[in-house]
Amino acid sequence: MAGKDFKVTPWEVSGEVDYDRIIKDFGIQKIDEVLLNRIKKYTKDIHYTLRRKIFFAHRDFNLLLDKYEKGEKFFLYTGRAPSGMVHLGHLVPWMFTKWLQDKFNCDLWFQFPDEEKFLFKEKLTLEDTEKYLKENMLDVIALGFDPKKTKFLIDTLHAKLLYKQAVRVAKKITFSTVKATFGFGGETNIGAIFYTAMQAVPAFLPSVLTGRNIPCLVPLGFDQDPHFRISRDVIVKLGYYNPAIIHCRFMPSLQGPGKMSASIVESGIYTTDDPKTVEMKIKKHAFSGGQPTIEEHRKKGGNPDIDSCYQILNYLEPDDKKVTKIYNDYKSGKLLTGKLKEITIEFINKFLKEHQKKREQARKLVDKYIYKD
Ligand code: TRP
């Protein structure tokens, strides 16, 4: 879909996204206080991404909780199509997923569709996606998911298991539907047309494997919603529960409004960036909401809402007090752009030092996470 100044497909998000418009056009529900309080009954605290409306919308979360109340445990499902290195923005929904796993003590099925970006990006080879798959798995493991409760599905490796279910989905989705949903046409390759079926499978695979219906919750970047908009009905027709969905916003790119894209190098900070690179990227590329001169900034104050450094902190620093103080000080003009950049560089480098340590330790653990059929 496209708005006046933005465009959203599962393969491209550009411009400044109007999230209210998204809620209306996608037909999804806003996460309101009533739902947050309901979640809190089970989790005791509320993750900062929920508090800050970074996770902002859902489909059928209430129904999932109805089932949970009746004693039906759910599993989590999310994924990552390897197409490049992981950047900070990617980690946000995954960290939330890890919180859900801990709070609800549930299984997570994590799909790595290593054919997806090969099919959708002209230049990407299967050797590239394989290389990125290996790298991307390390970032997911580094976040600390429970190895006993987390199962990685890799499309080309688990093809036998997935394909058999994917054809059941594919048979119930017409070309007209995907054409209308994704804007496909005569030039679209047939792999891309089939792909949605592969992404649908993990949402009901555990039910297939156990022979009983298990509810599913899918945390995702909101651009992935169309895949499920199409396949949810089909999953129900096949006799399984409709998966619940919870939608995450995108961390804005360094250059200001717009998604942090993995394919434009300057637009993001990779999890493997060293401290010098982080410093350079923030100093050189981070879009500032500050005023052109210090005098003016002190007088009029800055605009944290469009400031990339503030946004990075908002998406990654769990401490509300710290983030609110920075917001207020920047807005009032007390905090200058140079200082905010310094704070952000220090924050990211500390965060990445820890992440990179765990990322290295993850190398020995990969095999534990890959699903064994
Ligand atoms: N298509 C997603 C991507 O481009 C990967 C993915 C697969 C996914 N299954 C998912 C994302 C389920 C969210 C939920 O990265």
Short mmCIF file of C-alpha atoms and ligand atoms in Angstrom, two decimals:
data_model
loop_
_atom_site.label_atom_id
_atom_site.label_comp_id
_atom_site.label_asym_id
_atom_site.label_seq_id
_atom_site.Cartn_x
_atom_site.Cartn_y
_atom_site.Cartn_z
CA MET A 1 0.00 0.00 0.00
CA ALA A 2 1.07 3.60 -0.41
CA GLY A 3 0.16 6.82 1.33
CA LYS A 4 0.83 10.36 0.21
CA ASP A 5 4.45 10.32 1.33
CA PHE A 6 5.22 6.71 2.07
CA LYS A 7 5.24 3.24 0.64
CA VAL A 8 4.94 -0.11 2.42
CA THR A 9 5.43 -3.60 1.04
CA PRO A 10 7.14 -6.52 2.79
CA TRP A 11 10.21 -5.72 0.66
CA GLU A 12 10.29 -1.98 0.72
CA VAL A 13 9.34 0.68 3.21
CA SER A 14 10.14 4.25 2.33
CA GLY A 15 9.13 7.72 3.41
CA GLU A 16 7.52 8.76 6.65
CA VAL A 17 5.03 6.10 7.68
CA ASP A 18 1.65 7.29 8.92
CA TYR A 19 0.84 4.65 11.54
CA ASP A 20 -2.78 5.68 12.03
CA ARG A 21 -3.29 5.26 8.32
CA ILE A 22 -1.66 1.82 8.53
CA ILE A 23 -4.04 0.74 11.29
CA LYS A 24 -7.02 1.83 9.22
CA ASP A 25 -5.87 0.44 5.89
CA PHE A 26 -4.58 -2.87 7.27
CA GLY A 27 -7.71 -3.28 9.39
CA ILE A 28 -5.70 -3.94 12.55
CA GLN A 29 -6.39 -2.92 16.15
CA LYS A 30 -4.56 -0.32 18.17
CA ILE A 31 -3.01 -1.65 21.37
CA ASP A 32 -4.94 0.25 24.04
CA GLU A 33 -4.65 0.55 27.81
CA VAL A 34 -7.28 -2.13 28.35
CA LEU A 35 -5.20 -4.67 26.44
CA LEU A 36 -1.98 -3.54 28.14
CA ASN A 37 -3.59 -4.06 31.54
CA ARG A 38 -4.76 -7.46 30.48
CA ILE A 39 -1.24 -8.44 29.41
CA LYS A 40 0.13 -7.05 32.66
CA LYS A 41 -2.01 -9.46 34.64
CA TYR A 42 0.27 -12.25 33.42
CA THR A 43 3.58 -10.48 32.89
CA LYS A 44 3.53 -8.23 36.00
CA ASP A 45 5.50 -5.51 34.22
CA ILE A 46 5.05 -4.12 30.74
CA HIS A 47 7.91 -4.21 28.26
CA TYR A 48 9.12 -0.73 27.26
CA THR A 49 8.29 -1.34 23.61
CA LEU A 50 4.64 -1.79 24.63
CA ARG A 51 4.68 1.19 26.98
CA ARG A 52 6.11 3.40 24.25
CA LYS A 53 3.75 2.10 21.57
CA ILE A 54 6.67 0.77 19.52
CA PHE A 55 4.52 -2.34 19.38
CA PHE A 56 1.42 -0.42 18.44
CA ALA A 57 -1.19 -2.73 16.93
CA HIS A 58 -2.42 -6.32 16.84
CA ARG A 59 -4.80 -8.86 15.39
CA ASP A 60 -6.71 -11.10 17.81
CA PHE A 61 -4.39 -10.69 20.78
CA ASN A 62 -7.52 -10.67 22.95
CA LEU A 63 -8.65 -14.02 21.60
CA LEU A 64 -5.19 -15.42 22.31
CA LEU A 65 -5.48 -14.26 25.92
CA ASP A 66 -8.99 -15.74 26.19
CA LYS A 67 -7.50 -19.09 25.27
CA TYR A 68 -4.55 -18.54 27.60
CA GLU A 69 -6.99 -17.88 30.44
CA LYS A 70 -8.61 -21.21 29.76
CA GLY A 71 -5.24 -22.88 30.13
CA GLU A 72 -4.25 -23.13 26.46
CA LYS A 73 -0.59 -22.18 26.15
CA PHE A 74 0.55 -20.52 22.94
CA PHE A 75 3.80 -20.56 21.01
CA LEU A 76 5.64 -17.64 19.41
CA TYR A 77 6.61 -17.41 15.79
CA THR A 78 8.77 -14.81 14.05
CA GLY A 79 11.53 -14.74 11.47
CA ARG A 80 14.27 -13.10 9.51
CA ALA A 81 15.03 -13.41 5.81
CA PRO A 82 18.82 -13.23 5.45
CA SER A 83 19.66 -10.43 3.02
CA GLY A 84 22.43 -8.58 4.82
CA MET A 85 23.89 -8.07 8.25
CA VAL A 86 21.59 -7.36 11.17
CA HIS A 87 21.26 -3.75 12.33
CA LEU A 88 20.04 -2.24 15.59
CA GLY A 89 16.47 -1.82 14.35
CA HIS A 90 16.10 -5.56 13.74
CA LEU A 91 16.89 -6.38 17.34
CA VAL A 92 13.93 -4.45 18.78
CA PRO A 93 11.09 -6.89 17.92
CA TRP A 94 13.34 -9.85 18.73
CA MET A 95 14.17 -8.50 22.18
CA PHE A 96 10.44 -8.13 22.77
CA THR A 97 9.93 -11.70 21.57
CA LYS A 98 12.53 -12.89 24.06
CA TRP A 99 10.65 -11.03 26.82
CA LEU A 100 7.45 -12.79 25.78
CA GLN A 101 9.23 -16.14 25.81
CA ASP A 102 10.43 -15.51 29.36
CA LYS A 103 7.13 -14.12 30.66
CA PHE A 104 4.85 -16.73 29.13
CA ASN A 105 7.43 -19.51 29.23
CA CYS A 106 6.67 -20.52 25.66
CA ASP A 107 8.27 -22.09 22.64
CA LEU A 108 9.56 -19.88 19.85
CA TRP A 109 9.74 -21.01 16.26
CA PHE A 110 12.10 -18.74 14.37
CA GLN A 111 12.03 -19.01 10.60
CA PHE A 112 14.99 -18.10 8.39
CA PRO A 113 13.51 -18.07 4.87
CA ASP A 114 16.87 -18.21 3.14
CA GLU A 115 15.20 -18.28 -0.27
CA GLU A 116 13.03 -15.19 0.23
CA LYS A 117 15.45 -12.38 -0.51
CA PHE A 118 17.13 -14.48 -3.20
CA LEU A 119 13.77 -14.47 -4.98
CA PHE A 120 13.00 -10.81 -4.36
CA LYS A 121 16.36 -9.15 -4.85
CA GLU A 122 17.85 -9.40 -8.27
CA LYS A 123 21.49 -9.22 -7.23
CA LEU A 124 21.42 -11.55 -4.21
CA THR A 125 22.77 -15.08 -4.85
CA LEU A 126 22.07 -18.20 -2.80
CA GLU A 127 25.70 -18.07 -1.65
CA ASP A 128 25.04 -14.58 -0.28
CA THR A 129 21.91 -15.64 1.58
CA GLU A 130 23.74 -18.63 3.05
CA LYS A 131 26.52 -16.40 4.31
CA TYR A 132 24.04 -13.95 5.87
CA LEU A 133 21.99 -16.80 7.33
CA LYS A 134 25.04 -17.91 9.35
CA GLU A 135 25.70 -14.36 10.51
CA ASN A 136 22.06 -13.55 11.30
CA MET A 137 21.56 -16.68 13.42
CA LEU A 138 24.35 -15.45 15.72
CA ASP A 139 22.48 -12.20 16.40
CA VAL A 140 19.30 -14.02 17.29
CA ILE A 141 21.08 -16.46 19.61
CA ALA A 142 23.00 -13.58 21.22
CA LEU A 143 19.73 -12.19 22.55
CA GLY A 144 19.51 -15.13 24.92
CA PHE A 145 16.54 -17.17 23.73
CA ASP A 146 16.13 -20.39 25.67
CA PRO A 147 17.81 -23.10 23.53
CA LYS A 148 15.43 -25.74 24.88
CA LYS A 149 12.41 -23.71 23.80
CA THR A 150 13.65 -22.16 20.58
CA LYS A 151 13.63 -23.85 17.20
CA PHE A 152 15.17 -22.42 14.06
CA LEU A 153 13.54 -23.37 10.78
CA ILE A 154 15.66 -22.79 7.69
CA ASP A 155 13.59 -23.00 4.53
CA THR A 156 16.15 -24.76 2.31
CA LEU A 157 17.31 -27.08 5.11
CA HIS A 158 13.84 -27.96 6.39
CA ALA A 159 12.34 -27.96 2.91
CA LYS A 160 10.82 -31.42 3.24
CA LEU A 161 8.93 -30.54 6.37
CA LEU A 162 7.87 -27.06 5.25
CA TYR A 163 7.05 -27.74 1.61
CA LYS A 164 4.49 -30.37 2.40
CA GLN A 165 2.53 -27.86 4.48
CA ALA A 166 3.22 -24.93 2.14
CA VAL A 167 1.46 -26.63 -0.75
CA ARG A 168 -1.65 -27.01 1.41
CA VAL A 169 -1.62 -23.24 1.92
CA ALA A 170 -0.67 -22.41 -1.67
CA LYS A 171 -3.59 -24.37 -3.08
CA LYS A 172 -5.97 -21.99 -1.32
CA ILE A 173 -4.38 -18.70 -2.41
CA THR A 174 -5.01 -17.44 -5.93
CA PHE A 175 -2.73 -15.40 -8.11
CA SER A 176 -5.34 -12.61 -8.10
CA THR A 177 -5.04 -12.35 -4.33
CA VAL A 178 -1.26 -12.03 -4.23
CA LYS A 179 -1.38 -9.71 -7.24
CA ALA A 180 -3.77 -7.38 -5.45
CA THR A 181 -1.94 -7.63 -2.11
CA PHE A 182 1.64 -7.21 -3.26
CA GLY A 183 1.23 -5.49 -6.61
CA PHE A 184 2.66 -8.47 -8.48
CA GLY A 185 2.36 -8.57 -12.27
CA GLY A 186 3.38 -10.56 -15.30
CA GLU A 187 7.05 -9.79 -14.68
CA THR A 188 7.04 -11.28 -11.15
CA ASN A 189 8.92 -14.57 -10.87
CA ILE A 190 6.88 -17.57 -9.77
CA GLY A 191 9.05 -18.17 -6.70
CA ALA A 192 7.98 -14.80 -5.32
CA ILE A 193 4.34 -15.63 -6.01
CA PHE A 194 4.63 -18.85 -3.98
CA TYR A 195 6.62 -17.36 -1.11
CA THR A 196 3.74 -16.34 1.20
CA ALA A 197 2.83 -20.02 1.55
CA MET A 198 6.28 -20.76 3.03
CA GLN A 199 5.99 -17.94 5.54
CA ALA A 200 2.55 -19.15 6.65
CA VAL A 201 3.67 -22.65 7.62
CA PRO A 202 5.38 -22.13 11.00
CA ALA A 203 2.18 -20.48 12.30
CA PHE A 204 0.52 -23.92 12.37
CA LEU A 205 3.44 -26.37 12.06
CA PRO A 206 3.58 -27.14 15.81
CA SER A 207 -0.11 -28.11 15.58
CA VAL A 208 0.68 -30.44 12.69
CA LEU A 209 3.61 -31.99 14.54
CA THR A 210 1.76 -32.57 17.81
CA GLY A 211 -1.60 -33.41 16.30
CA ARG A 212 -3.45 -30.89 18.44
CA ASN A 213 -4.31 -27.23 17.92
CA ILE A 214 -1.91 -24.82 19.61
CA PRO A 215 -2.50 -21.06 19.58
CA CYS A 216 0.20 -18.93 17.95
CA LEU A 217 1.38 -15.34 18.46
CA VAL A 218 3.47 -13.66 15.75
CA PRO A 219 5.46 -10.54 16.68
CA LEU A 220 6.51 -8.82 13.46
CA GLY A 221 7.60 -5.61 11.78
CA PHE A 222 4.28 -4.25 10.50
CA ASP A 223 5.40 -4.52 6.86
CA GLN A 224 5.07 -8.32 7.20
CA ASP A 225 1.35 -8.12 7.94
CA PRO A 226 0.14 -8.68 4.34
CA HIS A 227 1.56 -12.23 4.32
CA PHE A 228 -0.63 -13.07 7.27
CA ARG A 229 -3.61 -11.05 6.11
CA ILE A 230 -3.76 -13.48 3.23
CA SER A 231 -2.83 -16.68 4.99
CA ARG A 232 -4.71 -16.42 8.27
CA ASP A 233 -8.02 -17.36 6.67
CA VAL A 234 -6.36 -20.22 4.86
CA ILE A 235 -4.82 -21.55 8.08
CA VAL A 236 -8.31 -21.58 9.60
CA LYS A 237 -9.70 -23.37 6.55
CA LEU A 238 -7.04 -26.04 7.07
CA GLY A 239 -8.45 -26.57 10.56
CA TYR A 240 -5.93 -24.69 12.70
CA TYR A 241 -6.24 -21.65 14.98
CA ASN A 242 -5.99 -18.22 13.46
CA PRO A 243 -2.56 -16.90 14.53
CA ALA A 244 -2.60 -13.68 16.58
CA ILE A 245 -0.30 -10.93 15.36
CA ILE A 246 1.43 -8.06 17.14
CA HIS A 247 2.90 -5.23 15.05
CA CYS A 248 6.12 -3.31 15.63
CA ARG A 249 7.06 0.08 14.19
CA PHE A 250 10.41 0.62 12.51
CA MET A 251 13.31 2.33 14.13
CA PRO A 252 13.78 5.38 11.89
CA SER A 253 16.91 5.43 9.73
CA LEU A 254 19.94 7.49 10.68
CA GLN A 255 19.09 9.94 7.95
CA GLY A 256 15.78 10.73 9.55
CA PRO A 257 12.22 9.54 9.00
CA GLY A 258 11.99 6.21 7.16
CA LYS A 259 12.96 2.66 8.05
CA MET A 260 16.52 1.63 8.88
CA SER A 261 17.29 -0.29 5.75
CA ALA A 262 19.83 -3.10 5.74
CA SER A 263 20.66 -2.38 2.12
CA ILE A 264 21.68 1.28 2.47
CA VAL A 265 24.90 1.16 4.48
CA GLU A 266 24.68 4.68 5.93
CA SER A 267 21.11 4.23 7.05
CA GLY A 268 21.88 1.98 9.96
CA ILE A 269 24.26 0.70 12.57
CA TYR A 270 25.14 -2.93 12.24
CA THR A 271 25.49 -5.18 15.25
CA THR A 272 29.06 -5.87 14.13
CA ASP A 273 30.12 -2.21 13.86
CA ASP A 274 33.15 -1.29 15.97
CA PRO A 275 33.16 1.76 18.29
CA LYS A 276 34.95 3.97 15.76
CA THR A 277 32.44 3.17 13.04
CA VAL A 278 29.53 3.85 15.38
CA GLU A 279 31.06 7.18 16.31
CA MET A 280 31.61 8.11 12.68
CA LYS A 281 28.09 7.10 11.62
CA ILE A 282 26.43 9.05 14.41
CA LYS A 283 28.60 12.12 13.99
CA LYS A 284 28.41 12.17 10.22
CA HIS A 285 25.01 10.71 9.34
CA ALA A 286 22.63 10.96 12.30
CA PHE A 287 19.76 13.27 11.37
CA SER A 288 19.46 16.02 13.93
CA GLY A 289 16.34 17.62 15.31
CA GLY A 290 18.46 20.46 16.66
CA GLN A 291 18.59 24.11 15.62
CA PRO A 292 21.27 25.41 13.23
CA THR A 293 23.10 27.40 15.94
CA ILE A 294 23.69 26.83 19.65
CA GLU A 295 22.03 30.16 20.49
CA GLU A 296 18.93 29.26 18.57
CA HIS A 297 18.87 25.77 20.07
CA ARG A 298 19.06 27.14 23.59
CA LYS A 299 16.26 29.58 22.81
CA LYS A 300 13.83 27.48 20.76
CA GLY A 301 14.81 23.94 21.78
CA GLY A 302 15.23 20.89 19.55
CA ASN A 303 12.77 18.38 18.12
CA PRO A 304 13.44 14.92 19.60
CA ASP A 305 10.63 13.33 17.60
CA ILE A 306 12.59 13.61 14.36
CA ASP A 307 16.05 13.29 15.90
CA SER A 308 17.75 9.99 15.03
CA CYS A 309 19.82 9.83 18.21
CA TYR A 310 16.80 10.33 20.42
CA GLN A 311 14.92 7.72 18.42
CA ILE A 312 17.71 5.15 18.82
CA LEU A 313 17.60 5.65 22.58
CA ASN A 314 13.81 5.49 22.58
CA TYR A 315 13.92 2.13 20.80
CA LEU A 316 16.75 0.60 22.83
CA GLU A 317 17.04 2.13 26.30
CA PRO A 318 14.53 0.41 28.60
CA ASP A 319 14.83 3.02 31.37
CA ASP A 320 11.89 5.43 30.98
CA LYS A 321 13.39 7.99 33.34
CA LYS A 322 16.56 8.36 31.28
CA VAL A 323 14.70 8.58 27.99
CA THR A 324 12.13 11.09 29.28
CA LYS A 325 14.84 13.30 30.71
CA ILE A 326 16.68 13.35 27.39
CA TYR A 327 13.43 14.10 25.60
CA ASN A 328 12.59 17.01 27.87
CA ASP A 329 16.10 18.43 27.99
CA TYR A 330 16.43 18.30 24.24
CA LYS A 331 13.06 19.89 23.68
CA SER A 332 13.74 22.69 26.13
CA GLY A 333 17.11 23.43 24.54
CA LYS A 334 19.10 22.48 27.61
CA LEU A 335 20.64 19.47 25.90
CA LEU A 336 22.65 20.30 22.79
CA THR A 337 22.94 18.14 19.67
CA GLY A 338 26.65 17.47 20.19
CA LYS A 339 26.05 16.21 23.69
CA LEU A 340 23.08 14.06 22.64
CA LYS A 341 25.28 12.49 19.98
CA GLU A 342 27.94 11.76 22.58
CA ILE A 343 25.39 10.13 24.89
CA THR A 344 24.07 8.04 22.03
CA ILE A 345 27.50 6.90 20.85
CA GLU A 346 28.36 5.82 24.36
CA PHE A 347 25.06 4.02 24.79
CA ILE A 348 25.34 2.12 21.49
CA ASN A 349 28.95 1.13 22.05
CA LYS A 350 28.17 -0.25 25.48
CA PHE A 351 25.16 -2.10 24.12
CA LEU A 352 27.15 -3.53 21.20
CA LYS A 353 30.11 -4.56 23.33
CA GLU A 354 27.82 -6.85 25.27
CA HIS A 355 25.97 -8.02 22.17
CA GLN A 356 29.18 -8.77 20.29
CA LYS A 357 30.53 -10.81 23.19
CA LYS A 358 27.39 -12.95 23.21
CA ARG A 359 27.42 -13.06 19.42
CA GLU A 360 30.88 -14.66 19.51
CA GLN A 361 29.79 -17.18 22.15
CA ALA A 362 26.82 -18.01 19.94
CA ARG A 363 29.05 -19.61 17.31
CA LYS A 364 29.29 -22.84 19.32
CA LEU A 365 25.57 -22.86 20.03
CA VAL A 366 24.03 -22.70 16.56
CA ASP A 367 23.45 -26.42 16.31
CA LYS A 368 21.44 -26.47 19.54
CA TYR A 369 18.91 -24.07 18.04
CA ILE A 370 18.38 -25.66 14.65
CA TYR A 371 15.24 -27.79 14.66
CA LYS A 372 15.88 -31.52 14.31
CA ASP A 373 13.04 -33.44 12.78
N1 TRP B 1 9.80 -12.13 5.69
C1 TRP B 1 10.58 -11.81 6.86
C2 TRP B 1 11.76 -10.92 6.47
O1 TRP B 1 11.79 -10.37 5.43
C3 TRP B 1 11.07 -13.06 7.54
C4 TRP B 1 9.99 -13.84 8.24
C5 TRP B 1 9.65 -15.15 8.04
C6 TRP B 1 9.12 -13.37 9.26
N2 TRP B 1 8.66 -15.54 8.84
C7 TRP B 1 8.29 -14.47 9.60
C8 TRP B 1 8.98 -12.15 9.92
C9 TRP B 1 7.32 -14.33 10.60
C10 TRP B 1 8.02 -12.02 10.90
C11 TRP B 1 7.19 -13.10 11.24
O2 TRP B 1 12.68 -10.74 7.22
#
